[in-house]
Short mmCIF file of C-alpha atoms in Angstrom, two decimals:
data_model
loop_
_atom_site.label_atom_id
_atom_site.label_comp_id
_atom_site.label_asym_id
_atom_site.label_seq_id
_atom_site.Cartn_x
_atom_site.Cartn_y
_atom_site.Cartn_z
CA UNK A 1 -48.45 -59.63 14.14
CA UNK A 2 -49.18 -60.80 10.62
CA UNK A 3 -46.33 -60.57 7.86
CA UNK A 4 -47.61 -57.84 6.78
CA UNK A 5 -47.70 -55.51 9.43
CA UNK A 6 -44.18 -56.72 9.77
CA UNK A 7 -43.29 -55.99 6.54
CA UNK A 8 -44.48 -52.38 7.21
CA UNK A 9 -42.76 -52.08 10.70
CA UNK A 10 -39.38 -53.07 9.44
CA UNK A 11 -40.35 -49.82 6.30
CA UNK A 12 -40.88 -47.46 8.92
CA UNK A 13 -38.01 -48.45 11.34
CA UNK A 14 -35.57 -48.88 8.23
CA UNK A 15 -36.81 -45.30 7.49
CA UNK A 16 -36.40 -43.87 11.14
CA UNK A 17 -32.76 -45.42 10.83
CA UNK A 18 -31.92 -43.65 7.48
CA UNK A 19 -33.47 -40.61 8.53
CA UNK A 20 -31.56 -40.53 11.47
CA UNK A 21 -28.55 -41.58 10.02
CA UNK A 22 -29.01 -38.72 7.29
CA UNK A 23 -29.55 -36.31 10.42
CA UNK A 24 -26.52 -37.26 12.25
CA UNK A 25 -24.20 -36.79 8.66
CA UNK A 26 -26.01 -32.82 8.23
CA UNK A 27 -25.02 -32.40 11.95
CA UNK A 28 -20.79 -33.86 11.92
CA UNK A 29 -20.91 -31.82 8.28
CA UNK A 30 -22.28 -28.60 9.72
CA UNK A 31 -19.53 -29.37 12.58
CA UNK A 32 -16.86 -29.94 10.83
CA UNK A 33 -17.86 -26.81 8.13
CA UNK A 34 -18.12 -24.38 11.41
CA UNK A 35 -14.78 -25.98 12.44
CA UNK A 36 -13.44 -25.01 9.40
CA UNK A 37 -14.71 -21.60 9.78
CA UNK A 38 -14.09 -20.99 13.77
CA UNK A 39 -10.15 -22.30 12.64
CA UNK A 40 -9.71 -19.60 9.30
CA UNK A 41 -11.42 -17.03 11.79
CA UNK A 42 -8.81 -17.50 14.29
CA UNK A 43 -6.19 -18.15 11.89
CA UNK A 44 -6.99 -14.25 10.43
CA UNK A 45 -5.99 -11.19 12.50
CA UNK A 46 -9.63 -10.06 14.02
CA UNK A 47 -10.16 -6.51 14.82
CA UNK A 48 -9.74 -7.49 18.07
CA UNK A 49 -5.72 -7.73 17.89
CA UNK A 50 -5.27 -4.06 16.60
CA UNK A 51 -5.82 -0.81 17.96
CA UNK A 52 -7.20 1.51 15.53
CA UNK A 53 -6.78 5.21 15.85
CA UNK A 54 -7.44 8.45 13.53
CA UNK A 55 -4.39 10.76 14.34
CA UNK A 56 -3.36 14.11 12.96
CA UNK A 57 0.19 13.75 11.22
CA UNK A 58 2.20 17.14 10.79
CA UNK A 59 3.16 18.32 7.31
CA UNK A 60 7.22 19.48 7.13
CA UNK A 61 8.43 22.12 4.84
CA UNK A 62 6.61 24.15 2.49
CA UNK A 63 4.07 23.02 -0.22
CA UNK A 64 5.11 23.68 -3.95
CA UNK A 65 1.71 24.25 -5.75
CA UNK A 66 0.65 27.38 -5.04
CA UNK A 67 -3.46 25.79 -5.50
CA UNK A 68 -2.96 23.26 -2.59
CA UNK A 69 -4.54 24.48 0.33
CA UNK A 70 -2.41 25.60 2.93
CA UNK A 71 -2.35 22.91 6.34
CA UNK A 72 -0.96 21.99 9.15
CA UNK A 73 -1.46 18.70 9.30
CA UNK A 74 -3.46 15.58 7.43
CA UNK A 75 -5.20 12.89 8.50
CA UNK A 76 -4.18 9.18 9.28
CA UNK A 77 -5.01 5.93 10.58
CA UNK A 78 -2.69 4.41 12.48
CA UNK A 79 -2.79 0.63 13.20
CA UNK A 80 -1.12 -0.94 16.03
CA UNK A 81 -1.00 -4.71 16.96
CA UNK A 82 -2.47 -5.07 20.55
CA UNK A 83 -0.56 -7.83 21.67
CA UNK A 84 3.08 -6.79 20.35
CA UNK A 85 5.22 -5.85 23.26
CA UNK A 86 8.38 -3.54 23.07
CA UNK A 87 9.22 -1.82 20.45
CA UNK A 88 7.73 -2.55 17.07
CA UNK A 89 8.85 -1.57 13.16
CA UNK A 90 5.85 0.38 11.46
CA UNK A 91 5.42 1.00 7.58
CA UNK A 92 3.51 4.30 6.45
CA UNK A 93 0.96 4.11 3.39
CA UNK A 94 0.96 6.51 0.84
CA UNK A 95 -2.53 6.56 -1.49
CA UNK A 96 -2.34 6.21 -5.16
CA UNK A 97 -4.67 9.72 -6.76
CA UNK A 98 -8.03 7.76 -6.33
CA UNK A 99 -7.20 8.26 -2.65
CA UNK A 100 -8.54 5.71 0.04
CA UNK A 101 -9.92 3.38 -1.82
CA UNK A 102 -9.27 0.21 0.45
CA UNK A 103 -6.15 -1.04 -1.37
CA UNK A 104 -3.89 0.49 1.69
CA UNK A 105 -6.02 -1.29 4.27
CA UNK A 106 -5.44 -4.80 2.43
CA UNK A 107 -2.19 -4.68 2.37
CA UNK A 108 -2.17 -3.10 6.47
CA UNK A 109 -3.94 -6.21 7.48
CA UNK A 110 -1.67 -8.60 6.28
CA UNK A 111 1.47 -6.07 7.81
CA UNK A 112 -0.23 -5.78 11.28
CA UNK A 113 -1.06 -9.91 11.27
CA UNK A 114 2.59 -9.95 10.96
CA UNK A 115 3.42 -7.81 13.79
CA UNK A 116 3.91 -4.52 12.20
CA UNK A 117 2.75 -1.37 12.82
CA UNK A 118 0.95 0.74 10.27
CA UNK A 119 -0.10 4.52 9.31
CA UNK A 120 -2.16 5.30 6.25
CA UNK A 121 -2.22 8.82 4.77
CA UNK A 122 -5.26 10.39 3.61
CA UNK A 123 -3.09 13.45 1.68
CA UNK A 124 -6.91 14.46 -0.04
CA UNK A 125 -9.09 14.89 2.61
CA UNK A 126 -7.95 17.60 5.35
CA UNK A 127 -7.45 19.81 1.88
CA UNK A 128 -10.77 19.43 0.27
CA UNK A 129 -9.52 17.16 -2.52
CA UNK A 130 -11.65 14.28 -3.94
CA UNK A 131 -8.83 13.03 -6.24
CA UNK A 132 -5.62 13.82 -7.73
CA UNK A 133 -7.41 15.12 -10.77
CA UNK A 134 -8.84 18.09 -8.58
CA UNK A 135 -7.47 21.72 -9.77
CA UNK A 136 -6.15 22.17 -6.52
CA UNK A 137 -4.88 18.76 -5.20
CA UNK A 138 -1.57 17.88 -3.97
CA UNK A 139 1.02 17.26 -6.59
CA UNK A 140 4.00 14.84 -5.41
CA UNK A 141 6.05 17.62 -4.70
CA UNK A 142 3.44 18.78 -1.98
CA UNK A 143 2.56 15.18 -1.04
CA UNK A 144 6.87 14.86 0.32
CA UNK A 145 5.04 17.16 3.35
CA UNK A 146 3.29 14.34 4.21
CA UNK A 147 5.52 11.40 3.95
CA UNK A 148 8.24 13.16 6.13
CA UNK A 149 6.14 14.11 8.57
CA UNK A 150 4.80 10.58 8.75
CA UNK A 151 7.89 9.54 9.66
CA UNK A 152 8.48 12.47 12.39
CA UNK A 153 4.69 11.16 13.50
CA UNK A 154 6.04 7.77 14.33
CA UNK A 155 9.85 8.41 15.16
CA UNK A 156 8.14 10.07 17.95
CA UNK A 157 5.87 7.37 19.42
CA UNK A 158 7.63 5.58 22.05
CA UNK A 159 5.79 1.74 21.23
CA UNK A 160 7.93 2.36 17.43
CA UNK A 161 11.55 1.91 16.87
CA UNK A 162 12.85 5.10 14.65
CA UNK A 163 15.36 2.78 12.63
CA UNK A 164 12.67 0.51 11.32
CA UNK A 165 9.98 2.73 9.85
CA UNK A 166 9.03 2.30 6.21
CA UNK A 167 7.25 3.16 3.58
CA UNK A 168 5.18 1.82 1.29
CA UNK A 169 3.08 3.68 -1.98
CA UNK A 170 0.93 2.94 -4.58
CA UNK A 171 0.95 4.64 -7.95
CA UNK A 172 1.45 8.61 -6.99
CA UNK A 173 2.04 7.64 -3.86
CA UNK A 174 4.79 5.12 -4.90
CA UNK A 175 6.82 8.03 -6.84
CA UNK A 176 6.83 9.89 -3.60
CA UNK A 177 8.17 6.98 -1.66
CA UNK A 178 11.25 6.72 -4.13
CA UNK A 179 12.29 10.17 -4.74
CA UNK A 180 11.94 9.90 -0.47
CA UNK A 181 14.43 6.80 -0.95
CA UNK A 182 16.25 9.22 -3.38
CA UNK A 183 16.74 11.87 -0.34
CA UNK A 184 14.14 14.62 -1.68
CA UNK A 185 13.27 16.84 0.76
CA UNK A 186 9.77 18.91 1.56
CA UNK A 187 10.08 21.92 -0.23
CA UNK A 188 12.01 24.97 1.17
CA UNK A 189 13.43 22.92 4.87
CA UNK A 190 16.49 23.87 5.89
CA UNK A 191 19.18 21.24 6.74
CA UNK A 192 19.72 22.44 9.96
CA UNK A 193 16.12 22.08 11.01
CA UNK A 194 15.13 20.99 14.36
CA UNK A 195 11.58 18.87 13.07
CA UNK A 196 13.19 16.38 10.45
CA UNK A 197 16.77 15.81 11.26
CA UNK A 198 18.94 14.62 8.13
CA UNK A 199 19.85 11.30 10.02
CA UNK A 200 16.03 10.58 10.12
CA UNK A 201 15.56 8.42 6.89
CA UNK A 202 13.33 5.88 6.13
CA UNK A 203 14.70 2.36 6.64
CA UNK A 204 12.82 0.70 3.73
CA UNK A 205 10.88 1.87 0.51
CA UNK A 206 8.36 -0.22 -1.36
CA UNK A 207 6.66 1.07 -4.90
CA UNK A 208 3.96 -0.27 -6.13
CA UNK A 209 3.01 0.69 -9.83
CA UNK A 210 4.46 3.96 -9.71
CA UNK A 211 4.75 5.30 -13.32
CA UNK A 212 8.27 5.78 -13.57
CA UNK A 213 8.40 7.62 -16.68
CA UNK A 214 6.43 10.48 -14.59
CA UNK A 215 10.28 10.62 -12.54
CA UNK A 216 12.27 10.54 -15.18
CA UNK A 217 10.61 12.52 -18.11
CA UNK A 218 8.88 15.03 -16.71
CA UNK A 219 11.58 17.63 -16.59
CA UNK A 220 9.38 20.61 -15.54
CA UNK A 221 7.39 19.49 -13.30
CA UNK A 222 9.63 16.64 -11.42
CA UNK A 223 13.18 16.20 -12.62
CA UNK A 224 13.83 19.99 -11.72
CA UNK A 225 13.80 18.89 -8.27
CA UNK A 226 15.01 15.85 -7.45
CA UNK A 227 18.11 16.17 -9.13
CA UNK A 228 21.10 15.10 -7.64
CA UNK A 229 22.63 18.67 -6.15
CA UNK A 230 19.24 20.83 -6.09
CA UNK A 231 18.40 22.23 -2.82
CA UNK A 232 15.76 19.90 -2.31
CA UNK A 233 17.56 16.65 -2.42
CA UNK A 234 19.88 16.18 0.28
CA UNK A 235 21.65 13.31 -1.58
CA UNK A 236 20.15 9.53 -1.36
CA UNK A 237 19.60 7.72 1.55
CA UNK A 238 21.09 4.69 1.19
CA UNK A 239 18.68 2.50 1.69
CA UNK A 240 16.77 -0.26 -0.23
CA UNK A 241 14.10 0.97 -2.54
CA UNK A 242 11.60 -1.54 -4.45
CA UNK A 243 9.29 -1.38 -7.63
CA UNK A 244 6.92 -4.12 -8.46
CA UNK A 245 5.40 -2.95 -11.48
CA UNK A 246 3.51 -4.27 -14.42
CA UNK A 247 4.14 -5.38 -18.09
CA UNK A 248 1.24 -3.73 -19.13
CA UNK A 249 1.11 -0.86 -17.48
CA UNK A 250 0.40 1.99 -19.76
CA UNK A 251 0.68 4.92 -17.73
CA UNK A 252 4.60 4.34 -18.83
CA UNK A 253 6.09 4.61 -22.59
CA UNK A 254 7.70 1.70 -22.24
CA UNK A 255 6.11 -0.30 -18.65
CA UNK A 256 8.92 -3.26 -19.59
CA UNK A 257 11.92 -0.82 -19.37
CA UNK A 258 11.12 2.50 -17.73
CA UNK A 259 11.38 1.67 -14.07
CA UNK A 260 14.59 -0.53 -14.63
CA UNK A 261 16.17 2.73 -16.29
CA UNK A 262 16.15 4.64 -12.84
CA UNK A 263 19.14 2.61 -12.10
CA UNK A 264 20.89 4.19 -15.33
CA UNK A 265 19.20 8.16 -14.78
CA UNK A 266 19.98 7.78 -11.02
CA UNK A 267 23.24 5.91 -9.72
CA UNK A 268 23.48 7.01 -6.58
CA UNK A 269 20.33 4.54 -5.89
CA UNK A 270 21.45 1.82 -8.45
CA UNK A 271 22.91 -0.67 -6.19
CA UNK A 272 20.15 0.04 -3.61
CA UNK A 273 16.83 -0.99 -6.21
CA UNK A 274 15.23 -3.42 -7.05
CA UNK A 275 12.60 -4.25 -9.81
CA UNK A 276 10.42 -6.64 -9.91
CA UNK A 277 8.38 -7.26 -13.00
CA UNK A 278 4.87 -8.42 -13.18
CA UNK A 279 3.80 -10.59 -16.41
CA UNK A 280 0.36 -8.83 -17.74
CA UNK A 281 -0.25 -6.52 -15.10
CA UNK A 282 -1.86 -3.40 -15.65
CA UNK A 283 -1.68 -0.26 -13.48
CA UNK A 284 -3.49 -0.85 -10.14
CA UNK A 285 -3.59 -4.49 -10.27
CA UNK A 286 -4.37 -5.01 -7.11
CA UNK A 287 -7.52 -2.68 -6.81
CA UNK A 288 -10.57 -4.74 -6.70
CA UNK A 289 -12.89 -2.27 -8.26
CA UNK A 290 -10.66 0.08 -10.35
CA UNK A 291 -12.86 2.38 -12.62
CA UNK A 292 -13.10 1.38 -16.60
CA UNK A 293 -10.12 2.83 -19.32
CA UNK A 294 -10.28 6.07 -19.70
CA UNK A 295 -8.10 9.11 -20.75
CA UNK A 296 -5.70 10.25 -17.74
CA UNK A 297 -3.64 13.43 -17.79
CA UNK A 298 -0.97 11.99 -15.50
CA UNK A 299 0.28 9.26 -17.90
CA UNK A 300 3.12 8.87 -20.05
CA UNK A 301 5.12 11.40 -18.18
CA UNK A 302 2.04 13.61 -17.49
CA UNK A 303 1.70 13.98 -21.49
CA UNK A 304 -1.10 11.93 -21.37
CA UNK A 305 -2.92 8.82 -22.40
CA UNK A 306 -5.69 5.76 -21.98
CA UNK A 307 -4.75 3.71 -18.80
CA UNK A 308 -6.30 0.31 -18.56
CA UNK A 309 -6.68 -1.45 -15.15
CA UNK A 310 -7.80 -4.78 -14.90
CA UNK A 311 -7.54 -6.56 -11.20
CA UNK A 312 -5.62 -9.68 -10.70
CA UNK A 313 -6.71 -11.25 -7.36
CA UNK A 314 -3.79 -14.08 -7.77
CA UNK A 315 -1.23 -11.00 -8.47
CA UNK A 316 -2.35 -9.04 -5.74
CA UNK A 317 -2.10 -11.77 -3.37
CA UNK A 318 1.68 -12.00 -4.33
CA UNK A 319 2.17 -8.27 -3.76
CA UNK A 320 0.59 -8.60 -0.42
CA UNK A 321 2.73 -11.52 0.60
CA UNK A 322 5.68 -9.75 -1.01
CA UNK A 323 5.53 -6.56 0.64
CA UNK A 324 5.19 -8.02 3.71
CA UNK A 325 8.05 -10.19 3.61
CA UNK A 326 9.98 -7.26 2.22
CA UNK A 327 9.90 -5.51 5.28
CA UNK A 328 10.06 -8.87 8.06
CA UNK A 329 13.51 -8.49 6.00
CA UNK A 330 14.72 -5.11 5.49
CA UNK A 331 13.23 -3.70 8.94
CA UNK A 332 15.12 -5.53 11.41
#
């Protein structure tokens, strides 16, 4: 062999060496990247570890606007984890007035990866509502029907523990799970009732964003029922209520103040709240696609006004994580 078809034989064999040297990196990279993937995968909860189910929850007591269609029952989804065994606590989820808009599900995924039970509420669909802004949708006072009788849903499944049930609301739905916390009542049940028992409270109540200026200002429409000795509100619970809330939340008059003065308009639930402020958040800051400012009726205790959302993904992952540790704690 002359030197230079050595020359050339030592190119292409340096080459096949590269080459396969450049093959074998691709390969241990693509490896490595799918073991990366195959551990995050079975680091997540998969569908596989909870039981989904649509179930029909009974409404209690009576509804209040005389435009809500008249039910029996609404729809739910209840999520159970598959490998829990005995008794587990469960949280219920209570829709802001976009309705199910996948905000309840991400925070039920990171609830059932910790072992919790959940049940979402659809309050809109079994009465023909869209939204809250429909003529003839729920108002909170109606949407108490459904809360309670999430609670009697659950208190009677045998895999759930009826001390540690929770609840857990976002916007509308978080003003319905503190007036719950304050011990309102469904509309027109009578304390001796044989459905919702008084001793049947929720153990835990978690509010996210829920305009708290709509609970204390609206006098017509709200405060005339939840008062402290009205029919309807069998005195508070007792038990621990939280608000995380935004600094920039204009559906209140003042977003830095107004939930912290429920302590002052409502004592019997002072030493039971907490309020946890959120630097820059707007209304909804958790909702990945919220819809652009615009004029809302409900604002500003329902006198109106221009809400702006704008989605944090860094906040909302500190709600999550919050609200999930909130009840690890307070559902024991």
């Amino acid at each position: 062999m002359g030197a230079s078809q050595q020359l050339n034989h030592f190119v292409i064999l340096n080459f096949h060496i590269k080459f396969s040297a450049l093959l074998l990196a691709v390969y241990l990279r693509s490896l490595c990247t799918f073991g990366v993937l195959l551990c995050m995968f079975m680091a997540s909860p998969s569908i596989g570890e909870v039981n989904t189910s649509k179930v029909e929850i009974p409404v209690v007591g009576s509804k209040c606007n005389d435009r809500v269609k008249e039910v029996s029952s609404v729809s739910g989804v209840l999520r159970f984890p598959s490998k829990a065994t005995g008794q587990v606590p469960a949280v219920v989820l209570l829709h802001s007035n976009a309705g199910i808009v996948g905000v309840g599900d991400f925070y039920a995924r990171a609830l059932n990866a910790a072992g919790i039970a959940t049940l979402e509420v659809d309050s809109y669909m079994s009465r023909g509502v869209r939204s809250g802004s429909d003529r003839n949708a729920p108002v909170l006072c109606d949407r108490l029907q459904d809360s309670w009788g999430a609670l009697v849903y659950l208190a009677q499944d045998a895999r759930i523990s009826p001390q540690q049930i929770g609840v857990a609301g976002f916007s509308s739905g978080a003003a319905v799970a503190i007036i719950s916390g304050m011990g309102v009542r469904p509309a027109r049940l009578s304390r001796d009732n044989s459905i919702l028992p008084r001793e049947l409270v929720y153990a835990a109540h978690f509010a996210l964003y829920p305009a708290c200026a709509n609970i204390m200002d609206d006098p017509q429409r709200i405060r005339s029922w939840i008062n402290p000795g009205r029919p309807q509100n069998w005195g508070a619970t007792g038990k621990p209520i939280h608000i995380t809330s935004g600094t920039d939340d204009d559906t209140d008059f003042n977003p830095k103040t107004d939930c912290l003065r429920l302590r002052e308009e409502f004592p019997d639930i002072a030493n039971h709240l907490t309020v946890r402020m959120v630097e820059g958040a707007t209304h909804a800051f958790d909702w990945p696609n919220p819809p652009p400012p615009a004029f809302n009726r409900f604002a500003k205790a329902q006198t109106g006004g221009v809400v702006t959302m704008r989605y944090s993904d860094k906040e909302a992952e500190i709600a999550q994580k919050e609200m999930v540790e909130y009840f690890m704690k307070n559902l024991k």
